[in-house]
PDB file of N, CA, C and O in Angstrom:
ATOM      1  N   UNK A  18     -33.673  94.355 -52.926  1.00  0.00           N
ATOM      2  CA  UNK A  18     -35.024  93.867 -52.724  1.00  0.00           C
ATOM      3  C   UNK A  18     -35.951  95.073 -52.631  1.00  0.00           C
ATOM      4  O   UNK A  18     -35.692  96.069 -51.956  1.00  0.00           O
ATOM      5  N   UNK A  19     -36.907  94.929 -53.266  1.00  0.00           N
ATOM      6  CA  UNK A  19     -37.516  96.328 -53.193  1.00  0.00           C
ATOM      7  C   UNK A  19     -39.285  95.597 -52.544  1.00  0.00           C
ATOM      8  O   UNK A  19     -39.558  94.457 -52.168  1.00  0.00           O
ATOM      9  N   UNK A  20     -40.186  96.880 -52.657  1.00  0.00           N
ATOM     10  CA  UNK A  20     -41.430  96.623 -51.053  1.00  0.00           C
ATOM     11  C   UNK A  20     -41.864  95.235 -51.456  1.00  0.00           C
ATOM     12  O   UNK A  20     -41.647  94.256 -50.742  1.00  0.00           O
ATOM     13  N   UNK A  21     -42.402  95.182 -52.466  1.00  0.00           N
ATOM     14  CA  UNK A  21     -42.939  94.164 -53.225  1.00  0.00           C
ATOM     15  C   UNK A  21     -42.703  92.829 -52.737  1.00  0.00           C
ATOM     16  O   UNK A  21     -43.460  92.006 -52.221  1.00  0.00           O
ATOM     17  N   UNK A  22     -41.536  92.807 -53.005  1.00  0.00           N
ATOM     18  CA  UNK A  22     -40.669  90.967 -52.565  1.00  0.00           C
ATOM     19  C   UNK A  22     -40.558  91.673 -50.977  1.00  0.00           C
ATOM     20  O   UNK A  22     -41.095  90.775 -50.328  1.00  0.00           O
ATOM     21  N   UNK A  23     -40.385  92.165 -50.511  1.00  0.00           N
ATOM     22  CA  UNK A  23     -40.125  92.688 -48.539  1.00  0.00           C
ATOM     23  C   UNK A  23     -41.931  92.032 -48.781  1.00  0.00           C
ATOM     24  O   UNK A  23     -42.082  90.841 -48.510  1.00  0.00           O
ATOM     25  N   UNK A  24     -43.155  92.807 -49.258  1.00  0.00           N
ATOM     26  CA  UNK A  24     -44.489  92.589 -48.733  1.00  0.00           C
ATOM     27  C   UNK A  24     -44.403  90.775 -48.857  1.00  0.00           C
ATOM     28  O   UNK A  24     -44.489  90.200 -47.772  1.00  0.00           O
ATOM     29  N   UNK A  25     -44.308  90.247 -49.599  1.00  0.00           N
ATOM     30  CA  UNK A  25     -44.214  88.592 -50.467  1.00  0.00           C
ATOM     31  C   UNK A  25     -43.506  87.916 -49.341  1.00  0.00           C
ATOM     32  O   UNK A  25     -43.779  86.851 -48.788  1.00  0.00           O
ATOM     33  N   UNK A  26     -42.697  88.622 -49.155  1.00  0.00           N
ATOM     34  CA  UNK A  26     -41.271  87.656 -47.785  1.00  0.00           C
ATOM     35  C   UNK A  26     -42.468  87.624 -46.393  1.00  0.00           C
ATOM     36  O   UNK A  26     -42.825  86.629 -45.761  1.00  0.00           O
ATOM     37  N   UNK A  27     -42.913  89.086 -46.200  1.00  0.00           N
ATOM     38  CA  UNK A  27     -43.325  88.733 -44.473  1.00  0.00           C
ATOM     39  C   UNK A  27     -44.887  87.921 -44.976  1.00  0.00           C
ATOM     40  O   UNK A  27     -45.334  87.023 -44.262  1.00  0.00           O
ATOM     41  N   UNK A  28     -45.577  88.324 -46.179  1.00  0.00           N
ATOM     42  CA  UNK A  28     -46.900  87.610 -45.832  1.00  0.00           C
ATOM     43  C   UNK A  28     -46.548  85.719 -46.218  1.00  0.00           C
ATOM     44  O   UNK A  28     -47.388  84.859 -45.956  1.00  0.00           O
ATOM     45  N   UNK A  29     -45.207  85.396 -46.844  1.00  0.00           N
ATOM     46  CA  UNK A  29     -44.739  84.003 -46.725  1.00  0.00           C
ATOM     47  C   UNK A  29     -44.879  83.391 -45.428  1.00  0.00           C
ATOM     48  O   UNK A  29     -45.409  82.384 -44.959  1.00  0.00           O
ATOM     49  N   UNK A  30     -44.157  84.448 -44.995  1.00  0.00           N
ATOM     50  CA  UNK A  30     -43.485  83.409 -43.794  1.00  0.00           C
ATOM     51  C   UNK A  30     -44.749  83.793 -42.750  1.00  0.00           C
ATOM     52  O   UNK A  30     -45.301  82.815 -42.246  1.00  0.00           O
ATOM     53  N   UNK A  31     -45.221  85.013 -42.405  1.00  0.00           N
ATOM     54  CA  UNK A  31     -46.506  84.825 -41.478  1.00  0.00           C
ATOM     55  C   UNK A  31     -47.745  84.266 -41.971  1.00  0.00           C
ATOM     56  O   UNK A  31     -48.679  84.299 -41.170  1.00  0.00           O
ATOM     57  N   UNK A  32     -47.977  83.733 -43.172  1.00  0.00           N
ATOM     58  CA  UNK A  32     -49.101  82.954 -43.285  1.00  0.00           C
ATOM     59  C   UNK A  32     -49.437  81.703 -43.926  1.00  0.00           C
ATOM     60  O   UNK A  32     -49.980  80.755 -43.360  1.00  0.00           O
ATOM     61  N   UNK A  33     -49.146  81.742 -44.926  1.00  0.00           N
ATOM     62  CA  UNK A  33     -48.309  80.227 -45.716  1.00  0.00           C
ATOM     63  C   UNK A  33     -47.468  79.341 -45.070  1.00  0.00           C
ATOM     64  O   UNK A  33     -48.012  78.260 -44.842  1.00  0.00           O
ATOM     65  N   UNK A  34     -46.251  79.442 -44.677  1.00  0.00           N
ATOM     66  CA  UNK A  34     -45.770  78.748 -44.403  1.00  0.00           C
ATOM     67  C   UNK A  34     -46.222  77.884 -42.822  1.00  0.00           C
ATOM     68  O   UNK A  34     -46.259  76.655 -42.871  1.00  0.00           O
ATOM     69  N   UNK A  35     -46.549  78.596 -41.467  1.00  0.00           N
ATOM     70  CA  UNK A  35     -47.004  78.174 -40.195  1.00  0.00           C
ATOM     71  C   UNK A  35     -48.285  77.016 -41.011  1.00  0.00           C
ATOM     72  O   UNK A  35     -48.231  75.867 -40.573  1.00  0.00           O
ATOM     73  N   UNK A  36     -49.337  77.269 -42.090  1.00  0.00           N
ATOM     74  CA  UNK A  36     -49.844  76.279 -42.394  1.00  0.00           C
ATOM     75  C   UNK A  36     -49.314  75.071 -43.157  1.00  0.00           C
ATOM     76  O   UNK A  36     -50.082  74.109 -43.167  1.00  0.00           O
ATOM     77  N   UNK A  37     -48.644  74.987 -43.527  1.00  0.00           N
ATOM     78  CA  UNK A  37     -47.742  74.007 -43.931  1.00  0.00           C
ATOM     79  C   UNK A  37     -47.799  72.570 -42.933  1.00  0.00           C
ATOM     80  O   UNK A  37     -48.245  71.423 -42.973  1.00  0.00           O
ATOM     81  N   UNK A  38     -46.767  73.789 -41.716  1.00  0.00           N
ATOM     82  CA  UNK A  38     -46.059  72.578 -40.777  1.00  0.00           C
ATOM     83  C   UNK A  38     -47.530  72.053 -40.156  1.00  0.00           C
ATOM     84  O   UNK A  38     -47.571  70.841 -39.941  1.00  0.00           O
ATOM     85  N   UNK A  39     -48.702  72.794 -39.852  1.00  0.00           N
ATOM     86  CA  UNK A  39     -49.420  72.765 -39.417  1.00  0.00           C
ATOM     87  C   UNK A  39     -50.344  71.706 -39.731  1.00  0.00           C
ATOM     88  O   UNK A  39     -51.067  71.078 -38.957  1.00  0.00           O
ATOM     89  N   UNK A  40     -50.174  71.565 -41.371  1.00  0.00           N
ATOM     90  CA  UNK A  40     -51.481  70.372 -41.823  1.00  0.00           C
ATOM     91  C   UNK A  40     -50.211  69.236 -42.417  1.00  0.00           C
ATOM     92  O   UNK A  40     -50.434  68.274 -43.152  1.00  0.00           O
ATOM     93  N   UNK A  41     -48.980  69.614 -41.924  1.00  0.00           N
ATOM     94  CA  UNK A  41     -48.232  68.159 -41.634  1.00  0.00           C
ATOM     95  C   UNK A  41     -48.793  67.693 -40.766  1.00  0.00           C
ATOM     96  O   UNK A  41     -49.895  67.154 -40.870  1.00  0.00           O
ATOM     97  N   UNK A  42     -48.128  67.812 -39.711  1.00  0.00           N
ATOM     98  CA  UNK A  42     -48.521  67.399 -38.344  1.00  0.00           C
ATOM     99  C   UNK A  42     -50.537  67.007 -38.131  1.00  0.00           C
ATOM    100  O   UNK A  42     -50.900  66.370 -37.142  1.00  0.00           O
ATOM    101  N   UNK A  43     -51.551  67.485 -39.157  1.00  0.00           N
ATOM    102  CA  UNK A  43     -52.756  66.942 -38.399  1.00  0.00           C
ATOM    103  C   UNK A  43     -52.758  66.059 -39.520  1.00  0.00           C
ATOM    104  O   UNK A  43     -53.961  65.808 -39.448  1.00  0.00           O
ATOM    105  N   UNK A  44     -52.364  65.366 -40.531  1.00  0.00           N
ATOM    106  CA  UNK A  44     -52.841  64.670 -41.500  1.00  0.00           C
ATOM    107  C   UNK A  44     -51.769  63.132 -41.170  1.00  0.00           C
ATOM    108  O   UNK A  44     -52.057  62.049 -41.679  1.00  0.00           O
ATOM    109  N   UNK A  45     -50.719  63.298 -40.377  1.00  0.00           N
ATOM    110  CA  UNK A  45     -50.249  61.775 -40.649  1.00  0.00           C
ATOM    111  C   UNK A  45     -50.948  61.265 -38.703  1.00  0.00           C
ATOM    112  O   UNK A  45     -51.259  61.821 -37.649  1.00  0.00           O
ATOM    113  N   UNK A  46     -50.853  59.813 -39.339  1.00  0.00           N
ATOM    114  CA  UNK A  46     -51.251  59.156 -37.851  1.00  0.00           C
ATOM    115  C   UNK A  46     -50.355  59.669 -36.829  1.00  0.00           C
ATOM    116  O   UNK A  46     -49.322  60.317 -36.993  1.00  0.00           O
ATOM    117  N   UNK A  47     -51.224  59.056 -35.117  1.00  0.00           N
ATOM    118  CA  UNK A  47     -49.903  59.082 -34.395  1.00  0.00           C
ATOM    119  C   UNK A  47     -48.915  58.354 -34.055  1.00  0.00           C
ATOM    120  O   UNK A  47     -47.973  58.605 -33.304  1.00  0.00           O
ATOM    121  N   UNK A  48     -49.243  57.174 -34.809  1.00  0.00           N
ATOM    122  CA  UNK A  48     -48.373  56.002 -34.733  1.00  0.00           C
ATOM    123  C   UNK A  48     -46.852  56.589 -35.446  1.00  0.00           C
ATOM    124  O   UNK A  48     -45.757  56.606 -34.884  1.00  0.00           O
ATOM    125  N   UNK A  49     -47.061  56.888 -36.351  1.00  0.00           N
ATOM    126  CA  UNK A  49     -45.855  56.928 -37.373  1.00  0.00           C
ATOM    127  C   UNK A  49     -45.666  58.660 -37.496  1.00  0.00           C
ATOM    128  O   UNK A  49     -44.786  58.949 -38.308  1.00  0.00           O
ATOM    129  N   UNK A  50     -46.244  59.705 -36.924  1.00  0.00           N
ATOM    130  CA  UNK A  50     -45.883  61.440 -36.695  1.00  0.00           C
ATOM    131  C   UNK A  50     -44.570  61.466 -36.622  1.00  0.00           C
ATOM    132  O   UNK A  50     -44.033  61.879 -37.651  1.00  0.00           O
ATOM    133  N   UNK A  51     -43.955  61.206 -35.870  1.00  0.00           N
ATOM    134  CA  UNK A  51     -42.680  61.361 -36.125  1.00  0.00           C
ATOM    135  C   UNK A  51     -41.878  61.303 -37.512  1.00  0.00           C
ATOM    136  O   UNK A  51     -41.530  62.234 -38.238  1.00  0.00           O
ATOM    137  N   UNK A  52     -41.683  59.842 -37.664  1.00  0.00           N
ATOM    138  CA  UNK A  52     -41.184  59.796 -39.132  1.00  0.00           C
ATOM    139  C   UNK A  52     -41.483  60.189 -39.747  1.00  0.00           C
ATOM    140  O   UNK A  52     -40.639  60.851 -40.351  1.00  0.00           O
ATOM    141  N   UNK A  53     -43.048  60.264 -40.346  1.00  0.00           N
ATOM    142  CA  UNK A  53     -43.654  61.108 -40.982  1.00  0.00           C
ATOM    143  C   UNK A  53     -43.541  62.799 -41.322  1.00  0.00           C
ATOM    144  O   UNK A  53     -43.656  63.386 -42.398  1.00  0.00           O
ATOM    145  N   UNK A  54     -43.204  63.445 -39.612  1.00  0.00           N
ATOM    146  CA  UNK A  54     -42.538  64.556 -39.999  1.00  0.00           C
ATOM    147  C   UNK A  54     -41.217  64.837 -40.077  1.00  0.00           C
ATOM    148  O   UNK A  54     -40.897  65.991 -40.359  1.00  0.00           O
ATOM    149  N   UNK A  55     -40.095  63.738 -39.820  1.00  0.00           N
ATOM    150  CA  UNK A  55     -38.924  64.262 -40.175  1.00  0.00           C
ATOM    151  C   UNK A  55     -38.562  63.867 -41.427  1.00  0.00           C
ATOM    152  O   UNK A  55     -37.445  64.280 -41.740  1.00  0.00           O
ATOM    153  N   UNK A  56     -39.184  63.131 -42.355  1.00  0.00           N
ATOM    154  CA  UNK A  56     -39.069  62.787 -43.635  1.00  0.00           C
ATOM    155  C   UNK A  56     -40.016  63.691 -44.707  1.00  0.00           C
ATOM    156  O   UNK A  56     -39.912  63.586 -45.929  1.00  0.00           O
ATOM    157  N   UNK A  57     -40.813  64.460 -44.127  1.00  0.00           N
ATOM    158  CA  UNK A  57     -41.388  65.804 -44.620  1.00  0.00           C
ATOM    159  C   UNK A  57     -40.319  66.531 -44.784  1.00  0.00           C
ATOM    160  O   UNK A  57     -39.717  66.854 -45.808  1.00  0.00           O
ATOM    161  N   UNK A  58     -40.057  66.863 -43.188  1.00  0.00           N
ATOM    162  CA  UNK A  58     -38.914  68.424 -43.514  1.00  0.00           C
ATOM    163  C   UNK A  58     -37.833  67.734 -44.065  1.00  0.00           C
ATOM    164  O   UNK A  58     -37.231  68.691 -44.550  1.00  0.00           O
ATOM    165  N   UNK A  59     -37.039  66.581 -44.385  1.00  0.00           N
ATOM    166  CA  UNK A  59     -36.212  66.143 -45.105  1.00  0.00           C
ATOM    167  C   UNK A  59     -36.502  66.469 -46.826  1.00  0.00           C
ATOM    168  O   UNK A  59     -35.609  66.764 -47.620  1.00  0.00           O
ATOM    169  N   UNK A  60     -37.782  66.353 -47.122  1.00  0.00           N
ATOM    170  CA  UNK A  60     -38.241  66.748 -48.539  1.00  0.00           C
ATOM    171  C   UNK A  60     -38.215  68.214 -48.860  1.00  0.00           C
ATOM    172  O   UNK A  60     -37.937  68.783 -49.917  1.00  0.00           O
ATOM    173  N   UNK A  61     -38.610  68.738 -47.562  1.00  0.00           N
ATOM    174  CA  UNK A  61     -39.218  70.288 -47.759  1.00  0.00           C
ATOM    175  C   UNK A  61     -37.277  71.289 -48.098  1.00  0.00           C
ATOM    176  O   UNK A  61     -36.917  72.223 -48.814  1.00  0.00           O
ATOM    177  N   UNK A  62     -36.663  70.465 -47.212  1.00  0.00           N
ATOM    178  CA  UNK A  62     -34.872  71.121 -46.894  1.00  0.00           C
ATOM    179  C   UNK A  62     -34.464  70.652 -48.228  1.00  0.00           C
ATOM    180  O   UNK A  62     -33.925  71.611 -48.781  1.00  0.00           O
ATOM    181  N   UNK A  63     -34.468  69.378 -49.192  1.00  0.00           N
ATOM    182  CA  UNK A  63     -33.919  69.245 -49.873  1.00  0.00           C
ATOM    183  C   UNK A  63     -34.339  70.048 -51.070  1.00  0.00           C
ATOM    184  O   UNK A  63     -33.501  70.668 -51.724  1.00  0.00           O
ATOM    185  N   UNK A  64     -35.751  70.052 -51.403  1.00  0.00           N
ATOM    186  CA  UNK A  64     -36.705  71.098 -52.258  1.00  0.00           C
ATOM    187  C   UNK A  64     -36.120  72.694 -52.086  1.00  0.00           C
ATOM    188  O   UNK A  64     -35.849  73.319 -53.111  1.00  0.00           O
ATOM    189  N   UNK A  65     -35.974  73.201 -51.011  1.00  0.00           N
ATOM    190  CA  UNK A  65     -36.059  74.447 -51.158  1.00  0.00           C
ATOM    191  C   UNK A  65     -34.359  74.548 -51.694  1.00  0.00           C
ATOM    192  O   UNK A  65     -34.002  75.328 -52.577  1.00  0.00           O
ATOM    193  N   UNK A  66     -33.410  73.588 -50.960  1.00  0.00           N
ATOM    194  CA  UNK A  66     -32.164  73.547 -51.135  1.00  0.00           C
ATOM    195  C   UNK A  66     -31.643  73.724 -52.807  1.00  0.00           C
ATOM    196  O   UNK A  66     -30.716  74.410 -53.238  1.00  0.00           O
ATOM    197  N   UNK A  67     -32.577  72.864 -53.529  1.00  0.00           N
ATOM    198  CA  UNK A  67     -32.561  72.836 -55.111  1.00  0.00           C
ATOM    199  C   UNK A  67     -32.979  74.422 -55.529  1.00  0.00           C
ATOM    200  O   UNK A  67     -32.131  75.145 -56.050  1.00  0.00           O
ATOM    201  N   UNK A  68     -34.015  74.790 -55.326  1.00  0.00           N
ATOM    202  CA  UNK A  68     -34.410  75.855 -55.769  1.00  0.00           C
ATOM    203  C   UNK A  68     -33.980  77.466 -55.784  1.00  0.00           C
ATOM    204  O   UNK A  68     -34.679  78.287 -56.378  1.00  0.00           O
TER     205      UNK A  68
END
């Protein structure tokens, strides 16, 4: 891995990704948040799993 993909890896995961989970969680109701987010990260685990 050279700086490039190292710079790409930390600005992933410290900035992209925390918004993710973040505008999961404010966009579904609170009735149904739950399901709503464990059937997210069920999409998000199987997606990255493929890739």
């Amino acid at each position: 891995m050279d700086d490039s993909e190292a710079a790409f890896l930390v600005f992933q995961q410290a900035a992209v990704s925390p918004v993710t989970w973040v505008m999961l969680s404010e966009i579904l109701p609170l009735a149904i948040r739950g399901l709503g987010m464990g059937t997210a990260v069920l999409v998000l685990w199987l997606v990255n799993a493929r890739g």
